[in-house]
Amino acid sequence: MHYPLNTPLGRMGVQTLEESPDRCVASIPVAGLRNPLTSAPTVAPLAMLVDHIGGLVNHYRRADDEWTVSSELAIELTPHALDLITATPEVPVVATARPFGPKGTGSLGLCELAHGGRLVGTATVRSFHIHAPGHLVAWPVDSTGGTPPATLEDRMSVQVAEAGGRSAVLRQLPDPVINNSIGIVHGGVSAAALELVASAALSDGSGDGSGDGMRTASLRVNYLRQFRGGAESRYEARALRIGRRSGVADAQAIGDDGQVALVARLTAYR
């Protein structure tokens, strides 16, 4: 399934290849996409793919009067994931998701990520089943042609506010195109942005002053409350530790109201 460019999935180039209650498959292109804070190749778009496909397999377990919202997202990548992806950027990353365990509080979807037939990671998405809200926004039906914006910054409607040192900040601009069906920033977009700021916070100020070669190994995100783009909406990250071989950073999404909406921890290795 191809999505219109004026939807978050279409903007990010996601395609759903297969969907059923037992198995969902989707892909995302990563060719030429770079972290706007560091200009380095990035795995951040994988968070968008995982949130979509893991959430979709959980969504199939809802009752007729229920909806699903993400509560947790976790990604674990192999040490060579970024190298494989950047070596053949024209090949999309494909995610396969299956339900794991019974439906319940925090229903769990289990995902495998592959690139060119080689596994590059695993991931999980937990979803709450809630009563279907009465304010669902219908997906737009126009703007199906063309291609997504060239840069990741434009695809996600973010803007660099602070870079360098042991912290990083991205602004989340208000843009209905990156909102989900309940009118808030799509969970995959916000998770990807948290990866961008957290990995950027680890890119400078290591023991030798360079931070070169730090690769994201794991990203864990908790969704605390609704997050909307706005004049003061932003993603912030700070490095907790940068060592010779590994680094850890915390990140959060803060809304216009000053409330923390999402939190994340990223671990990276050289």
mmCIF file of C-alpha atoms in Angstrom:
data_model
loop_
_atom_site.group_PDB
_atom_site.id
_atom_site.type_symbol
_atom_site.label_atom_id
_atom_site.label_comp_id
_atom_site.label_asym_id
_atom_site.label_seq_id
_atom_site.Cartn_x
_atom_site.Cartn_y
_atom_site.Cartn_z
ATOM 1 C CA MET A 1 0.000 0.000 0.000
ATOM 2 C CA HIS A 2 1.285 3.436 -0.966
ATOM 3 C CA TYR A 3 0.248 6.370 1.222
ATOM 4 C CA PRO A 4 -0.472 9.953 0.095
ATOM 5 C CA LEU A 5 2.420 12.381 0.501
ATOM 6 C CA ASN A 6 0.299 14.538 2.811
ATOM 7 C CA THR A 7 0.222 11.785 5.448
ATOM 8 C CA PRO A 8 3.068 10.947 7.855
ATOM 9 C CA LEU A 9 3.577 7.497 6.317
ATOM 10 C CA GLY A 10 3.615 8.886 2.785
ATOM 11 C CA ARG A 11 5.930 11.741 3.779
ATOM 12 C CA MET A 12 8.418 9.217 5.165
ATOM 13 C CA GLY A 13 8.057 6.868 2.182
ATOM 14 C CA VAL A 14 6.606 3.944 4.153
ATOM 15 C CA GLN A 15 4.908 1.194 2.128
ATOM 16 C CA THR A 16 2.796 -1.543 3.682
ATOM 17 C CA LEU A 17 3.504 -4.758 1.780
ATOM 18 C CA GLU A 18 1.353 -7.197 3.740
ATOM 19 C CA GLU A 19 -1.092 -6.950 6.621
ATOM 20 C CA SER A 20 -3.134 -9.471 8.558
ATOM 21 C CA PRO A 21 -3.833 -10.280 12.234
ATOM 22 C CA ASP A 22 -0.886 -12.702 12.252
ATOM 23 C CA ARG A 23 1.752 -10.892 10.186
ATOM 24 C CA CYS A 24 2.371 -7.370 8.896
ATOM 25 C CA VAL A 25 5.210 -6.314 6.590
ATOM 26 C CA ALA A 26 6.308 -2.805 5.588
ATOM 27 C CA SER A 27 9.345 -1.016 4.178
ATOM 28 C CA ILE A 28 10.984 2.396 4.379
ATOM 29 C CA PRO A 29 13.640 3.977 2.122
ATOM 30 C CA VAL A 30 16.765 5.354 3.762
ATOM 31 C CA ALA A 31 18.740 6.491 0.718
ATOM 32 C CA GLY A 32 20.546 9.785 1.311
ATOM 33 C CA LEU A 33 18.863 10.543 4.631
ATOM 34 C CA ARG A 34 21.117 12.279 7.162
ATOM 35 C CA ASN A 35 20.831 13.620 10.672
ATOM 36 C CA PRO A 36 20.249 17.389 10.280
ATOM 37 C CA LEU A 37 22.211 18.012 13.486
ATOM 38 C CA THR A 38 25.372 16.179 12.410
ATOM 39 C CA SER A 39 25.019 15.619 8.636
ATOM 40 C CA ALA A 40 25.888 11.958 9.311
ATOM 41 C CA PRO A 41 23.959 8.957 7.939
ATOM 42 C CA THR A 42 21.214 7.942 10.353
ATOM 43 C CA VAL A 43 19.066 4.984 11.364
ATOM 44 C CA ALA A 44 16.388 7.295 12.801
ATOM 45 C CA PRO A 45 13.804 6.484 10.067
ATOM 46 C CA LEU A 46 13.696 2.915 11.366
ATOM 47 C CA ALA A 47 11.784 4.218 14.392
ATOM 48 C CA MET A 48 9.044 5.380 12.012
ATOM 49 C CA LEU A 49 8.926 1.962 10.365
ATOM 50 C CA VAL A 50 8.826 0.110 13.692
ATOM 51 C CA ASP A 51 6.122 2.301 15.189
ATOM 52 C CA HIS A 52 3.965 1.773 12.103
ATOM 53 C CA ILE A 53 4.341 -1.959 11.641
ATOM 54 C CA GLY A 54 4.449 -2.912 15.321
ATOM 55 C CA GLY A 55 1.456 -0.698 16.009
ATOM 56 C CA LEU A 56 -0.393 -2.127 13.010
ATOM 57 C CA VAL A 57 -0.155 -5.725 14.161
ATOM 58 C CA ASN A 58 -1.431 -4.639 17.594
ATOM 59 C CA HIS A 59 -4.189 -2.611 15.919
ATOM 60 C CA TYR A 60 -5.531 -5.786 14.330
ATOM 61 C CA ARG A 61 -6.248 -7.127 17.838
ATOM 62 C CA ARG A 62 -8.597 -4.292 18.793
ATOM 63 C CA ALA A 63 -12.320 -4.734 19.351
ATOM 64 C CA ASP A 64 -14.823 -2.892 17.157
ATOM 65 C CA ASP A 65 -15.128 -0.043 19.673
ATOM 66 C CA GLU A 66 -11.376 0.217 20.382
ATOM 67 C CA TRP A 67 -8.392 2.151 19.027
ATOM 68 C CA THR A 68 -4.689 1.680 19.732
ATOM 69 C CA VAL A 69 -1.983 4.092 20.840
ATOM 70 C CA SER A 70 1.709 3.326 21.301
ATOM 71 C CA SER A 71 2.952 3.230 24.884
ATOM 72 C CA GLU A 72 6.509 1.903 24.374
ATOM 73 C CA LEU A 73 8.899 1.358 21.483
ATOM 74 C CA ALA A 74 12.270 -0.386 21.573
ATOM 75 C CA ILE A 75 14.817 -1.062 18.836
ATOM 76 C CA GLU A 76 17.993 -3.189 19.004
ATOM 77 C CA LEU A 77 20.390 -2.997 16.055
ATOM 78 C CA THR A 78 23.287 -5.215 15.018
ATOM 79 C CA PRO A 79 26.769 -3.641 15.028
ATOM 80 C CA HIS A 80 26.891 -3.637 11.207
ATOM 81 C CA ALA A 81 23.367 -2.273 10.615
ATOM 82 C CA LEU A 82 24.379 1.230 9.539
ATOM 83 C CA ASP A 83 27.203 -0.079 7.334
ATOM 84 C CA LEU A 84 24.849 -2.417 5.467
ATOM 85 C CA ILE A 85 22.227 0.271 5.001
ATOM 86 C CA THR A 86 24.646 2.909 3.729
ATOM 87 C CA ALA A 87 26.524 0.463 1.463
ATOM 88 C CA THR A 88 23.389 -0.099 -0.656
ATOM 89 C CA PRO A 89 21.152 2.875 0.132
ATOM 90 C CA GLU A 90 18.800 2.137 -2.770
ATOM 91 C CA VAL A 91 17.594 -0.975 -0.907
ATOM 92 C CA PRO A 92 14.800 -0.231 1.605
ATOM 93 C CA VAL A 93 14.698 -1.652 5.108
ATOM 94 C CA VAL A 94 11.871 -4.168 5.525
ATOM 95 C CA ALA A 95 10.161 -4.877 8.845
ATOM 96 C CA THR A 96 8.059 -7.931 9.639
ATOM 97 C CA ALA A 97 5.831 -7.798 12.723
ATOM 98 C CA ARG A 98 3.874 -10.463 14.546
ATOM 99 C CA PRO A 99 1.730 -10.367 17.692
ATOM 100 C CA PHE A 100 3.621 -11.624 20.718
ATOM 101 C CA GLY A 101 1.617 -13.067 23.582
ATOM 102 C CA PRO A 102 -2.051 -12.439 24.299
ATOM 103 C CA LYS A 103 -3.901 -9.169 23.976
ATOM 104 C CA GLY A 104 -3.916 -7.222 27.226
ATOM 105 C CA THR A 105 -2.666 -4.087 28.893
ATOM 106 C CA GLY A 106 0.291 -3.138 26.733
ATOM 107 C CA SER A 107 -0.271 -5.608 23.887
ATOM 108 C CA LEU A 108 3.100 -6.451 22.345
ATOM 109 C CA GLY A 109 4.139 -6.554 18.700
ATOM 110 C CA LEU A 110 7.492 -8.174 17.859
ATOM 111 C CA CYS A 111 9.399 -7.017 14.752
ATOM 112 C CA GLU A 112 12.400 -8.113 12.708
ATOM 113 C CA LEU A 113 14.285 -5.589 10.557
ATOM 114 C CA ALA A 114 16.057 -6.733 7.414
ATOM 115 C CA HIS A 115 18.075 -5.060 4.674
ATOM 116 C CA GLY A 116 18.681 -6.939 1.461
ATOM 117 C CA GLY A 117 17.594 -10.147 3.169
ATOM 118 C CA ARG A 118 20.014 -9.747 6.085
ATOM 119 C CA LEU A 119 18.756 -9.145 9.591
ATOM 120 C CA VAL A 120 19.879 -5.800 11.002
ATOM 121 C CA GLY A 121 17.728 -5.538 14.121
ATOM 122 C CA THR A 122 14.778 -6.485 16.264
ATOM 123 C CA ALA A 123 12.139 -4.252 17.781
ATOM 124 C CA THR A 124 9.012 -4.224 19.926
ATOM 125 C CA VAL A 125 5.998 -1.955 20.196
ATOM 126 C CA ARG A 126 3.561 -1.977 23.099
ATOM 127 C CA SER A 127 0.109 -0.554 22.484
ATOM 128 C CA PHE A 128 -2.774 0.403 24.732
ATOM 129 C CA HIS A 129 -6.264 -0.492 23.535
ATOM 130 C CA ILE A 130 -8.510 2.471 24.277
ATOM 131 C CA HIS A 131 -12.110 3.339 23.511
ATOM 132 C CA ALA A 132 -12.191 4.699 19.971
ATOM 133 C CA PRO A 133 -11.979 8.506 20.133
ATOM 134 C CA GLY A 134 -14.695 10.477 18.404
ATOM 135 C CA HIS A 135 -12.320 12.956 16.767
ATOM 136 C CA LEU A 136 -10.413 10.746 14.330
ATOM 137 C CA VAL A 137 -8.979 12.690 11.411
ATOM 138 C CA ALA A 138 -9.532 11.101 8.005
ATOM 139 C CA TRP A 139 -6.393 10.521 5.936
ATOM 140 C CA PRO A 140 -6.140 13.018 3.052
ATOM 141 C CA VAL A 141 -6.922 11.537 -0.339
ATOM 142 C CA ASP A 142 -4.974 13.910 -2.612
ATOM 143 C CA SER A 143 -1.237 14.477 -3.272
ATOM 144 C CA THR A 144 -0.551 10.831 -4.059
ATOM 145 C CA GLY A 145 1.978 11.572 -6.819
ATOM 146 C CA GLY A 146 5.540 12.802 -6.671
ATOM 147 C CA THR A 147 8.235 11.984 -4.156
ATOM 148 C CA PRO A 148 8.794 12.877 -0.478
ATOM 149 C CA PRO A 149 10.998 15.890 0.380
ATOM 150 C CA ALA A 150 14.690 15.217 -0.176
ATOM 151 C CA THR A 151 15.923 15.848 3.375
ATOM 152 C CA LEU A 152 14.926 14.098 6.574
ATOM 153 C CA GLU A 153 14.580 17.510 8.228
ATOM 154 C CA ASP A 154 11.856 18.484 5.751
ATOM 155 C CA ARG A 155 10.137 15.111 5.872
ATOM 156 C CA MET A 156 9.776 15.370 9.653
ATOM 157 C CA SER A 157 9.119 19.138 9.763
ATOM 158 C CA VAL A 158 11.888 19.705 12.297
ATOM 159 C CA GLN A 159 14.397 22.547 12.581
ATOM 160 C CA VAL A 160 17.832 22.599 14.185
ATOM 161 C CA ALA A 161 17.875 24.748 17.315
ATOM 162 C CA GLU A 162 21.085 23.637 19.039
ATOM 163 C CA ALA A 163 23.927 21.328 18.032
ATOM 164 C CA GLY A 164 27.417 20.586 19.300
ATOM 165 C CA GLY A 165 28.847 19.611 22.631
ATOM 166 C CA ARG A 166 26.963 17.128 24.773
ATOM 167 C CA SER A 167 23.441 18.338 24.028
ATOM 168 C CA ALA A 168 21.192 18.806 21.017
ATOM 169 C CA VAL A 169 17.792 20.383 20.317
ATOM 170 C CA LEU A 170 15.372 20.079 17.398
ATOM 171 C CA ARG A 171 12.209 22.161 17.106
ATOM 172 C CA GLN A 172 9.037 20.346 16.055
ATOM 173 C CA LEU A 173 7.237 22.670 13.690
ATOM 174 C CA PRO A 174 3.435 22.521 13.498
ATOM 175 C CA ASP A 175 2.527 20.574 10.366
ATOM 176 C CA PRO A 176 -0.688 18.557 9.906
ATOM 177 C CA VAL A 177 1.095 16.288 7.433
ATOM 178 C CA ILE A 178 3.138 14.637 10.207
ATOM 179 C CA ASN A 179 0.130 14.191 12.505
ATOM 180 C CA ASN A 180 -1.641 10.878 13.057
ATOM 181 C CA SER A 181 -5.359 10.182 12.881
ATOM 182 C CA ILE A 182 -6.044 11.691 16.310
ATOM 183 C CA GLY A 183 -4.349 14.965 15.397
ATOM 184 C CA ILE A 184 -1.039 14.671 17.274
ATOM 185 C CA VAL A 185 2.516 14.152 16.006
ATOM 186 C CA HIS A 186 2.821 10.605 14.678
ATOM 187 C CA GLY A 187 4.580 8.390 17.211
ATOM 188 C CA GLY A 188 7.098 7.227 14.629
ATOM 189 C CA VAL A 189 8.060 10.794 13.735
ATOM 190 C CA SER A 190 8.611 11.748 17.367
ATOM 191 C CA ALA A 191 10.564 8.553 18.104
ATOM 192 C CA ALA A 192 12.797 9.199 15.081
ATOM 193 C CA ALA A 193 13.409 12.761 16.254
ATOM 194 C CA LEU A 194 14.441 11.498 19.682
ATOM 195 C CA GLU A 195 17.000 9.240 17.999
ATOM 196 C CA LEU A 196 18.332 12.217 16.027
ATOM 197 C CA VAL A 197 18.924 14.439 19.055
ATOM 198 C CA ALA A 198 20.239 11.629 21.269
ATOM 199 C CA SER A 199 22.743 10.400 18.694
ATOM 200 C CA ALA A 200 23.794 13.999 18.009
ATOM 201 C CA ALA A 201 24.462 14.545 21.719
ATOM 202 C CA LEU A 202 26.918 11.635 21.543
ATOM 203 C CA SER A 203 28.665 12.831 18.389
ATOM 204 C CA ASP A 204 30.893 15.451 20.087
ATOM 205 C CA GLY A 205 32.910 15.680 23.245
ATOM 206 C CA SER A 206 34.093 12.081 23.640
ATOM 207 C CA GLY A 207 37.365 11.235 25.312
ATOM 208 C CA ASP A 208 39.378 12.298 22.272
ATOM 209 C CA GLY A 209 37.131 15.249 21.452
ATOM 210 C CA SER A 210 35.788 13.748 18.203
ATOM 211 C CA GLY A 211 32.965 11.308 18.890
ATOM 212 C CA ASP A 212 33.594 9.765 15.455
ATOM 213 C CA GLY A 213 32.195 6.318 14.799
ATOM 214 C CA MET A 214 29.483 6.198 17.487
ATOM 215 C CA ARG A 215 26.659 3.980 16.170
ATOM 216 C CA THR A 216 23.184 3.640 17.623
ATOM 217 C CA ALA A 217 22.713 0.177 19.126
ATOM 218 C CA SER A 218 19.472 0.576 21.061
ATOM 219 C CA LEU A 219 16.655 3.083 21.396
ATOM 220 C CA ARG A 220 13.897 2.844 23.990
ATOM 221 C CA VAL A 221 10.984 5.281 23.961
ATOM 222 C CA ASN A 222 8.115 5.808 26.404
ATOM 223 C CA TYR A 223 5.041 7.738 25.277
ATOM 224 C CA LEU A 224 3.723 9.674 28.275
ATOM 225 C CA ARG A 225 1.140 12.052 26.808
ATOM 226 C CA GLN A 226 0.002 13.621 23.558
ATOM 227 C CA PHE A 227 2.608 15.677 21.689
ATOM 228 C CA ARG A 228 1.823 18.428 19.195
ATOM 229 C CA GLY A 229 4.063 20.633 17.093
ATOM 230 C CA GLY A 230 4.168 24.303 18.092
ATOM 231 C CA ALA A 231 6.256 27.412 18.682
ATOM 232 C CA GLU A 232 7.901 25.911 21.792
ATOM 233 C CA SER A 233 7.622 22.194 20.938
ATOM 234 C CA ARG A 234 11.033 20.562 20.816
ATOM 235 C CA TYR A 235 13.201 17.483 21.261
ATOM 236 C CA GLU A 236 16.117 17.783 23.653
ATOM 237 C CA ALA A 237 18.933 15.366 24.459
ATOM 238 C CA ARG A 238 21.980 15.306 26.682
ATOM 239 C CA ALA A 239 24.812 12.831 26.897
ATOM 240 C CA LEU A 240 25.007 10.911 30.174
ATOM 241 C CA ARG A 241 28.316 9.270 29.349
ATOM 242 C CA ILE A 242 30.656 9.280 26.377
ATOM 243 C CA GLY A 243 33.458 6.762 26.630
ATOM 244 C CA ARG A 244 36.043 5.342 24.299
ATOM 245 C CA ARG A 245 33.778 2.530 23.124
ATOM 246 C CA SER A 246 30.243 3.413 24.172
ATOM 247 C CA GLY A 247 27.915 6.255 25.021
ATOM 248 C CA VAL A 248 24.495 6.778 26.588
ATOM 249 C CA ALA A 249 22.151 9.725 26.084
ATOM 250 C CA ASP A 250 18.709 10.663 27.376
ATOM 251 C CA ALA A 251 16.176 12.551 25.265
ATOM 252 C CA GLN A 252 12.706 13.990 25.695
ATOM 253 C CA ALA A 253 9.970 15.627 23.657
ATOM 254 C CA ILE A 254 8.549 18.756 25.300
ATOM 255 C CA GLY A 255 5.290 20.306 24.166
ATOM 256 C CA ASP A 256 4.192 23.920 23.881
ATOM 257 C CA ASP A 257 2.822 23.644 27.415
ATOM 258 C CA GLY A 258 6.243 22.746 28.845
ATOM 259 C CA GLN A 259 5.127 19.194 29.658
ATOM 260 C CA VAL A 260 7.347 16.234 28.815
ATOM 261 C CA ALA A 261 5.416 14.087 26.343
ATOM 262 C CA LEU A 262 7.988 11.397 25.454
ATOM 263 C CA VAL A 263 11.233 10.179 26.995
ATOM 264 C CA ALA A 264 13.943 8.015 25.461
ATOM 265 C CA ARG A 265 17.318 6.477 26.175
ATOM 266 C CA LEU A 266 19.820 5.714 23.449
ATOM 267 C CA THR A 267 22.921 3.537 23.720
ATOM 268 C CA ALA A 268 25.641 3.697 21.080
ATOM 269 C CA TYR A 269 28.936 1.895 20.455
ATOM 270 C CA ARG A 270 32.012 2.462 18.325
#
